[in-house]
Tab-separated table of C-alpha atoms in Angstrom:
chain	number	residue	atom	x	y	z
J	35	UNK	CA	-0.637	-0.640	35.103
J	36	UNK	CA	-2.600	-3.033	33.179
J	37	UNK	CA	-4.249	-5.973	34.724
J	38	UNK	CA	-2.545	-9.036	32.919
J	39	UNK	CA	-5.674	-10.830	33.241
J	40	UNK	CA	-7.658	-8.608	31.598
J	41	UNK	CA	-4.773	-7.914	28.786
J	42	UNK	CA	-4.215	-11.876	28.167
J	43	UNK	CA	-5.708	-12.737	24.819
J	44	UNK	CA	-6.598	-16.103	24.798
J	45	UNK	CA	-7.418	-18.332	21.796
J	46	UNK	CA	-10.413	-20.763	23.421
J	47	UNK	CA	-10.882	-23.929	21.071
J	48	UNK	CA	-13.437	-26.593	21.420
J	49	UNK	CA	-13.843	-29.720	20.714
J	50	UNK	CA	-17.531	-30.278	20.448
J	51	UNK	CA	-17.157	-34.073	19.743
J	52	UNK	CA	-15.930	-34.151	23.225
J	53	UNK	CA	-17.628	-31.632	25.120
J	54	UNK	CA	-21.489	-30.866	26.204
J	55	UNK	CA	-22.861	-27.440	25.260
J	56	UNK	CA	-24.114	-27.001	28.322
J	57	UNK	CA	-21.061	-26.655	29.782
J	58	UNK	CA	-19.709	-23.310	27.794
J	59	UNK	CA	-20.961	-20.658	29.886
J	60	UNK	CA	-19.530	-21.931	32.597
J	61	UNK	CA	-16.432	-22.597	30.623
J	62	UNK	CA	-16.345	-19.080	29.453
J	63	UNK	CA	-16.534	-17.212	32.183
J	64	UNK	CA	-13.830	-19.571	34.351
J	65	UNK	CA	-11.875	-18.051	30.976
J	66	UNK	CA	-12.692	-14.654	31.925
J	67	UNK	CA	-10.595	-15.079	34.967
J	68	UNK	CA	-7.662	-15.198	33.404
J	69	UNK	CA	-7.857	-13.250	30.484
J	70	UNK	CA	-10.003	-12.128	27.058
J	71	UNK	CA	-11.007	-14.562	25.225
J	72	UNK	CA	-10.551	-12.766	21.848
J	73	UNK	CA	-11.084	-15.958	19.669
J	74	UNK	CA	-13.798	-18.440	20.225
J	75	UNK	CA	-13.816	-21.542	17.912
J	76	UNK	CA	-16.083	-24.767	18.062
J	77	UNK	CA	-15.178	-27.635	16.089
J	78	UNK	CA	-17.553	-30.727	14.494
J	79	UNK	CA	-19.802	-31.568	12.036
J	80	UNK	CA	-22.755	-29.414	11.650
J	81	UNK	CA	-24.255	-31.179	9.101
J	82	UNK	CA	-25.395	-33.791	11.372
J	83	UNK	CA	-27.962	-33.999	14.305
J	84	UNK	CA	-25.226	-34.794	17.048
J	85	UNK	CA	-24.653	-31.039	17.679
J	86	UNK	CA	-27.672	-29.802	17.467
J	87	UNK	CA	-27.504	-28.389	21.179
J	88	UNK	CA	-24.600	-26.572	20.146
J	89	UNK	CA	-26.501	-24.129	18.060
J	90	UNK	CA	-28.081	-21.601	20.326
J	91	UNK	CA	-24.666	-21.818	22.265
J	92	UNK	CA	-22.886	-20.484	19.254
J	93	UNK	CA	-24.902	-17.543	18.854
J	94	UNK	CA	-25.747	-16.539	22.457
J	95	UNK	CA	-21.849	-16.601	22.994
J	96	UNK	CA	-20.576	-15.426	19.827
J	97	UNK	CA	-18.398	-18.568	19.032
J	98	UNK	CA	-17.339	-19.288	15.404
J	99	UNK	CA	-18.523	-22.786	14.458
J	100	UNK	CA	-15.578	-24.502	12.263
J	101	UNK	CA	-17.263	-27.073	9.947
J	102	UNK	CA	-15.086	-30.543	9.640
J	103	UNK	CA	-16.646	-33.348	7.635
J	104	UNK	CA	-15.679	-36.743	9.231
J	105	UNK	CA	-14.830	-38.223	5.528
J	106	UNK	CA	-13.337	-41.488	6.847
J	107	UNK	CA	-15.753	-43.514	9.308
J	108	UNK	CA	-13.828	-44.138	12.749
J	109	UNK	CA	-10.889	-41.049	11.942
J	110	UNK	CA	-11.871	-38.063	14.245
J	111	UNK	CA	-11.128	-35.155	11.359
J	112	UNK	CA	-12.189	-32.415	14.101
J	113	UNK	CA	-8.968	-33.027	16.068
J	114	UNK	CA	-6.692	-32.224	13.009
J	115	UNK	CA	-8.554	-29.525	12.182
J	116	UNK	CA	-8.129	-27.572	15.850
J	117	UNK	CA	-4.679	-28.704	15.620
J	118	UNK	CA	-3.868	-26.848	12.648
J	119	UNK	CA	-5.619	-23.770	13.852
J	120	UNK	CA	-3.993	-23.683	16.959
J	121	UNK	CA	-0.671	-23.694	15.235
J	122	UNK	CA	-1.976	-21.019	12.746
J	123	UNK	CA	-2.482	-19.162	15.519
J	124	UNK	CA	0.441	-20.104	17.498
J	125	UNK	CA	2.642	-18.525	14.064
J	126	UNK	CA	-0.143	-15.348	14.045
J	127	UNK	CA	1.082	-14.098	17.477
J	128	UNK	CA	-1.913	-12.688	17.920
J	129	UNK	CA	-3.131	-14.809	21.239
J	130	UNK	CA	-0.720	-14.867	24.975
J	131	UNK	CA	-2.612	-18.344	26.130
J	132	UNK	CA	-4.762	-21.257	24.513
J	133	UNK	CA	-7.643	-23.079	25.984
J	134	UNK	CA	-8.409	-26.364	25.003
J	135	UNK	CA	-11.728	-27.580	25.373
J	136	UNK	CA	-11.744	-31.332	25.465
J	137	UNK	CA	-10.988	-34.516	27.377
J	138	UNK	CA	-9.188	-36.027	24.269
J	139	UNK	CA	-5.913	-37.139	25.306
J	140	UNK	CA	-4.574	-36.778	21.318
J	141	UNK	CA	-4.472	-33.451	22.106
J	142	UNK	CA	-1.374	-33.747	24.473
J	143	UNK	CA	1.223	-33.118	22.121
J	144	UNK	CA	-0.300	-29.626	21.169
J	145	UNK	CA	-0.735	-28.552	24.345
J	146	UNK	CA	3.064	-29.552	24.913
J	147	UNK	CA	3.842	-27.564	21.688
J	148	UNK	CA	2.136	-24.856	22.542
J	149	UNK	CA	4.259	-24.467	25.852
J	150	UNK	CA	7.519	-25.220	24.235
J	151	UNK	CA	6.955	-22.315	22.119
J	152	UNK	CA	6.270	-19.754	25.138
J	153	UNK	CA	2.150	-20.016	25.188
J	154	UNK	CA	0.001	-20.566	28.888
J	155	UNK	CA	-2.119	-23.671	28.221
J	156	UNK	CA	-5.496	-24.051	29.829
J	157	UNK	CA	-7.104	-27.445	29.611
J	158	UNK	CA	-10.518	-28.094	30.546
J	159	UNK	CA	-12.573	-31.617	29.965
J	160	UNK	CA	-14.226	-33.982	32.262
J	161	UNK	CA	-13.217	-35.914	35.141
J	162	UNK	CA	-12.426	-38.954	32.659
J	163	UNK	CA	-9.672	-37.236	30.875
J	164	UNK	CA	-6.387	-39.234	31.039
J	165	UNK	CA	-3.829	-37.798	33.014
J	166	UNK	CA	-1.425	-37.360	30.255
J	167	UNK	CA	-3.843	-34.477	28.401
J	168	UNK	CA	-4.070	-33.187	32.684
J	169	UNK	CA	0.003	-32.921	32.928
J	170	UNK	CA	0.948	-31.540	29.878
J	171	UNK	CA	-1.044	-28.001	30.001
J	172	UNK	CA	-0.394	-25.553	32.511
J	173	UNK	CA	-3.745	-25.809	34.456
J	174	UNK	CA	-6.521	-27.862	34.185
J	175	UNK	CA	-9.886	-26.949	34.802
J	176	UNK	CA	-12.656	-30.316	35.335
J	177	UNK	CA	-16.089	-29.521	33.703
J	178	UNK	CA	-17.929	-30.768	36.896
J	179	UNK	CA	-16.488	-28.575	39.156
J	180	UNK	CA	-17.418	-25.417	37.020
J	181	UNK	CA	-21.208	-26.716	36.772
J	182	UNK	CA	-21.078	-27.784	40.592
J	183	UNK	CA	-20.049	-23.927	41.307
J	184	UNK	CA	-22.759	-22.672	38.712
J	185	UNK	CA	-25.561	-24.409	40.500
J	186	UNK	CA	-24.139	-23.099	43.496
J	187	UNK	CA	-23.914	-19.766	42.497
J	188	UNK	CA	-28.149	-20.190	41.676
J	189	UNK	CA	-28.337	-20.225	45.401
J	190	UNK	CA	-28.194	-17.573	47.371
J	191	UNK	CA	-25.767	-17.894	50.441
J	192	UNK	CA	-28.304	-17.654	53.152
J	193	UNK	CA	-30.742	-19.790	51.435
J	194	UNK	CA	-31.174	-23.487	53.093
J	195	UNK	CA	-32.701	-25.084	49.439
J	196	UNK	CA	-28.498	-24.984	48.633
J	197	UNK	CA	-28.026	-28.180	46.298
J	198	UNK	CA	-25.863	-30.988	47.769
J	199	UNK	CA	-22.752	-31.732	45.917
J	200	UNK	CA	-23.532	-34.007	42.853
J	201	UNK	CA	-22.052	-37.742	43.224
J	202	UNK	CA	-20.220	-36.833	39.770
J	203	UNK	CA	-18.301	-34.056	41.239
J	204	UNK	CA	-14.365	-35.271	40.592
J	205	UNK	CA	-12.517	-36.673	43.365
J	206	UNK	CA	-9.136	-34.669	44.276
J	207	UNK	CA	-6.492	-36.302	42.225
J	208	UNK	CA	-4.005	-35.056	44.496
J	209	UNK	CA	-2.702	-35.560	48.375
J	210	UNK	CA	-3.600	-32.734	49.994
J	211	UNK	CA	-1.148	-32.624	52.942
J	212	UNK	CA	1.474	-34.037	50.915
J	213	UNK	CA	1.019	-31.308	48.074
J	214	UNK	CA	0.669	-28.758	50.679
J	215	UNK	CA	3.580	-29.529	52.560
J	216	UNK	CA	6.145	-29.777	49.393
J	217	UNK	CA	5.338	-26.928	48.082
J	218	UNK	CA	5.294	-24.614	51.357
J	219	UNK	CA	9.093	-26.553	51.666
J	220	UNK	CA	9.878	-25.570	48.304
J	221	UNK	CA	9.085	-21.921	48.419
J	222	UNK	CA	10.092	-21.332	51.906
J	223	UNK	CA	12.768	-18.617	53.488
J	224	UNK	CA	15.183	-19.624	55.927
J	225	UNK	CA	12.365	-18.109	58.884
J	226	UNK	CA	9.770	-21.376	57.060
J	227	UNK	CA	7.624	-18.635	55.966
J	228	UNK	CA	6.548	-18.762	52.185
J	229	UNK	CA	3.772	-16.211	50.875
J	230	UNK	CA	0.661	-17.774	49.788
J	231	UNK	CA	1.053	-16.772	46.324
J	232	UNK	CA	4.024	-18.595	45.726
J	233	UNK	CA	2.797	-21.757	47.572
J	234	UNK	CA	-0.516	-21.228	45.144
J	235	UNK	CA	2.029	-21.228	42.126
J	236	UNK	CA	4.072	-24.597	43.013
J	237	UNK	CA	0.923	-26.254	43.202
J	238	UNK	CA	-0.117	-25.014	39.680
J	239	UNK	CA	2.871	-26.291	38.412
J	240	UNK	CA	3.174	-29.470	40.225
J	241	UNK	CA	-0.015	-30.512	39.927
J	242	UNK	CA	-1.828	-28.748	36.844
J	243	UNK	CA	-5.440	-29.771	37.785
J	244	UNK	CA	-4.887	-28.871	41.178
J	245	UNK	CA	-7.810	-27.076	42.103
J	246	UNK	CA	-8.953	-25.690	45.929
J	247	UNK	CA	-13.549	-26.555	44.459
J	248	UNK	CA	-12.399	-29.972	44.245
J	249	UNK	CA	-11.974	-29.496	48.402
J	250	UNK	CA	-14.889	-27.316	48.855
J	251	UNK	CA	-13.624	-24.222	48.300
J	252	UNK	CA	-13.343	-21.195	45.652
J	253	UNK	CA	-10.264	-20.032	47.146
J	254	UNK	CA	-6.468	-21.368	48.266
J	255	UNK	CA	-6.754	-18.977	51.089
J	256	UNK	CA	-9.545	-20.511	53.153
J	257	UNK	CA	-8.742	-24.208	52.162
J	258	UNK	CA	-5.167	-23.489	53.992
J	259	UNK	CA	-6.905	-21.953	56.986
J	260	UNK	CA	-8.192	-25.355	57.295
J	261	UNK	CA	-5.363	-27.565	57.414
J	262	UNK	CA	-4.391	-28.293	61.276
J	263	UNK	CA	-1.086	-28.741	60.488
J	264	UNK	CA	-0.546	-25.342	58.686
J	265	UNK	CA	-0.507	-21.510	60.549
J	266	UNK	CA	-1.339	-18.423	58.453
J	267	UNK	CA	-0.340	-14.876	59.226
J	268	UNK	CA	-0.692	-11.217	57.113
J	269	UNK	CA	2.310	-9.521	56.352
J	270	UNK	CA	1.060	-6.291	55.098
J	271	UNK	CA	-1.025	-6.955	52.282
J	272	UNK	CA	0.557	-10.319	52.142
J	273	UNK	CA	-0.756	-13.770	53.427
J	274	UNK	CA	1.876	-15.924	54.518
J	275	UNK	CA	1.683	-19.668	55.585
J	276	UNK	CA	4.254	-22.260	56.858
J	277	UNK	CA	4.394	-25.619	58.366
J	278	UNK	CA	3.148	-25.552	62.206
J	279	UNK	CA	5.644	-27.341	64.335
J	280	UNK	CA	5.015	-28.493	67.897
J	281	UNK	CA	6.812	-25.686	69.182
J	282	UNK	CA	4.123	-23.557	67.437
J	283	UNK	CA	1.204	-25.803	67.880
J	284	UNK	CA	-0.738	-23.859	70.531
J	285	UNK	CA	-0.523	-20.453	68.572
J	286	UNK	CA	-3.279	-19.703	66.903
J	287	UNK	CA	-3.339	-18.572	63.286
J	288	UNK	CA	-2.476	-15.062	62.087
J	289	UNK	CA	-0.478	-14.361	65.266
């Protein structure tokens, strides 16, 4: 059977107004997690000296640059121009999943179109991007964290020169306990066991820029081994959690 993340296709638009070109790679291969990216688009101006970074960017990754000449001064022509795209696209039904590259909340009503008509919705911008752009995709990505992991990844593990986090590293936008809790009580049996999967995808969809770097770590699994008042076990090739209660307080986890 296919992997779905490797048969996604995913239509990956950016808004170069509103995004660094240093942060594509990065971008890109966070992409490559969840699926192909089988169209790459950049939007802006290329006629001016603002984008100039962008060049080498576009060729090293293969993007298509989409030229947009800002005719009025003050009217940001590059966000009409993705948005018509996207819905080109949208009506192709040639793509499974969009990502938007931006922190430009005007793109919130695509991203909400885009989902009322079936399509995943990635979002990934900067820590500044309002919280309406955040909610209405189904998972946001922040820029930092994906540069924090790249200079991370430079390192190798046993190597003591391993950079400090940065101070512009996003703080969590979420409670952890709180979100943890809810959602192992939402997806729970009647034995308060809920597989770690399912917890995983409440959080996605409660909290779309949920994210287990913006804790300190790449992966659900080990941030819940972490949580005192949480107890892990394997079922099979299963990893289950649920809420530890006094009675269960002095076992320890994965009994």
């Amino acid at each position: 059977m296919d992997d779905p993340r490797t048969t996604t296709r995913i239509a990956v638009l950016i808004d170069c107004d509103n995004v660094s070109a240093k942060h594509i790679g990065a971008v890109l291969e966070e992409l490559a997690t969840y699926g192909t990216p089988t169209v790459k688009r950049a939007y802006g101006d290329w006629t001016t000296t603002q984008l100039g970074g962008w060049k080498p960017e576009l060729h090293r990754n293969a993007i298509q640059p989409v030229q947009q000449f800002a005719y009025t001064t003050g009217k940001n022509s590059t966000d009409s121009a993705l948005i018509i795209d996207a819905m080109d696209l949208l009506w192709q039904g040639n793509v499974e999943a969009f990502a938007l590259v931006s922190s430009d909340s005007d793109f919130t009503r695509l991203a909400t179109r885009l989902r009322e008509s079936g399509k995943r919705v990635y979002g990934l911008g900067l820590r500044k991007t309002p919280e309406s752009l955040r909610r209405a995709v189904d998972q946001f990505v922040f820029l930092e964290l994906l540069q924090e992991q790249a200079r991370e990844d430079e390192v190798a593990p046993d190597d003591s020169s391993r950079p400090e986090p940065k101070g512009d590293s996003p703080e969590p936008s979420v409670n952890l306990q709180s979100a943890l809790t809810k959602a192992v009580n939402a997806t729970s049996g009647d034995d308060g066991w809920s597989t770690l999967g399912t917890v995983g995808q409440h959080l996605s969809r409660a909290h779309a820029d949920f994210d287990p770097r913006a804790f300190g770590h790449q992966k659900l699994s080990t941030l819940v081994d972490e949580q005192p008042y949480l107890e892990t076990r394997a079922e099979g090739s299963l990893r289950q959690v649920r809420l530890r209660s006094r009675r269960n307080s002095g076992r320890s986890k994965g009994d």
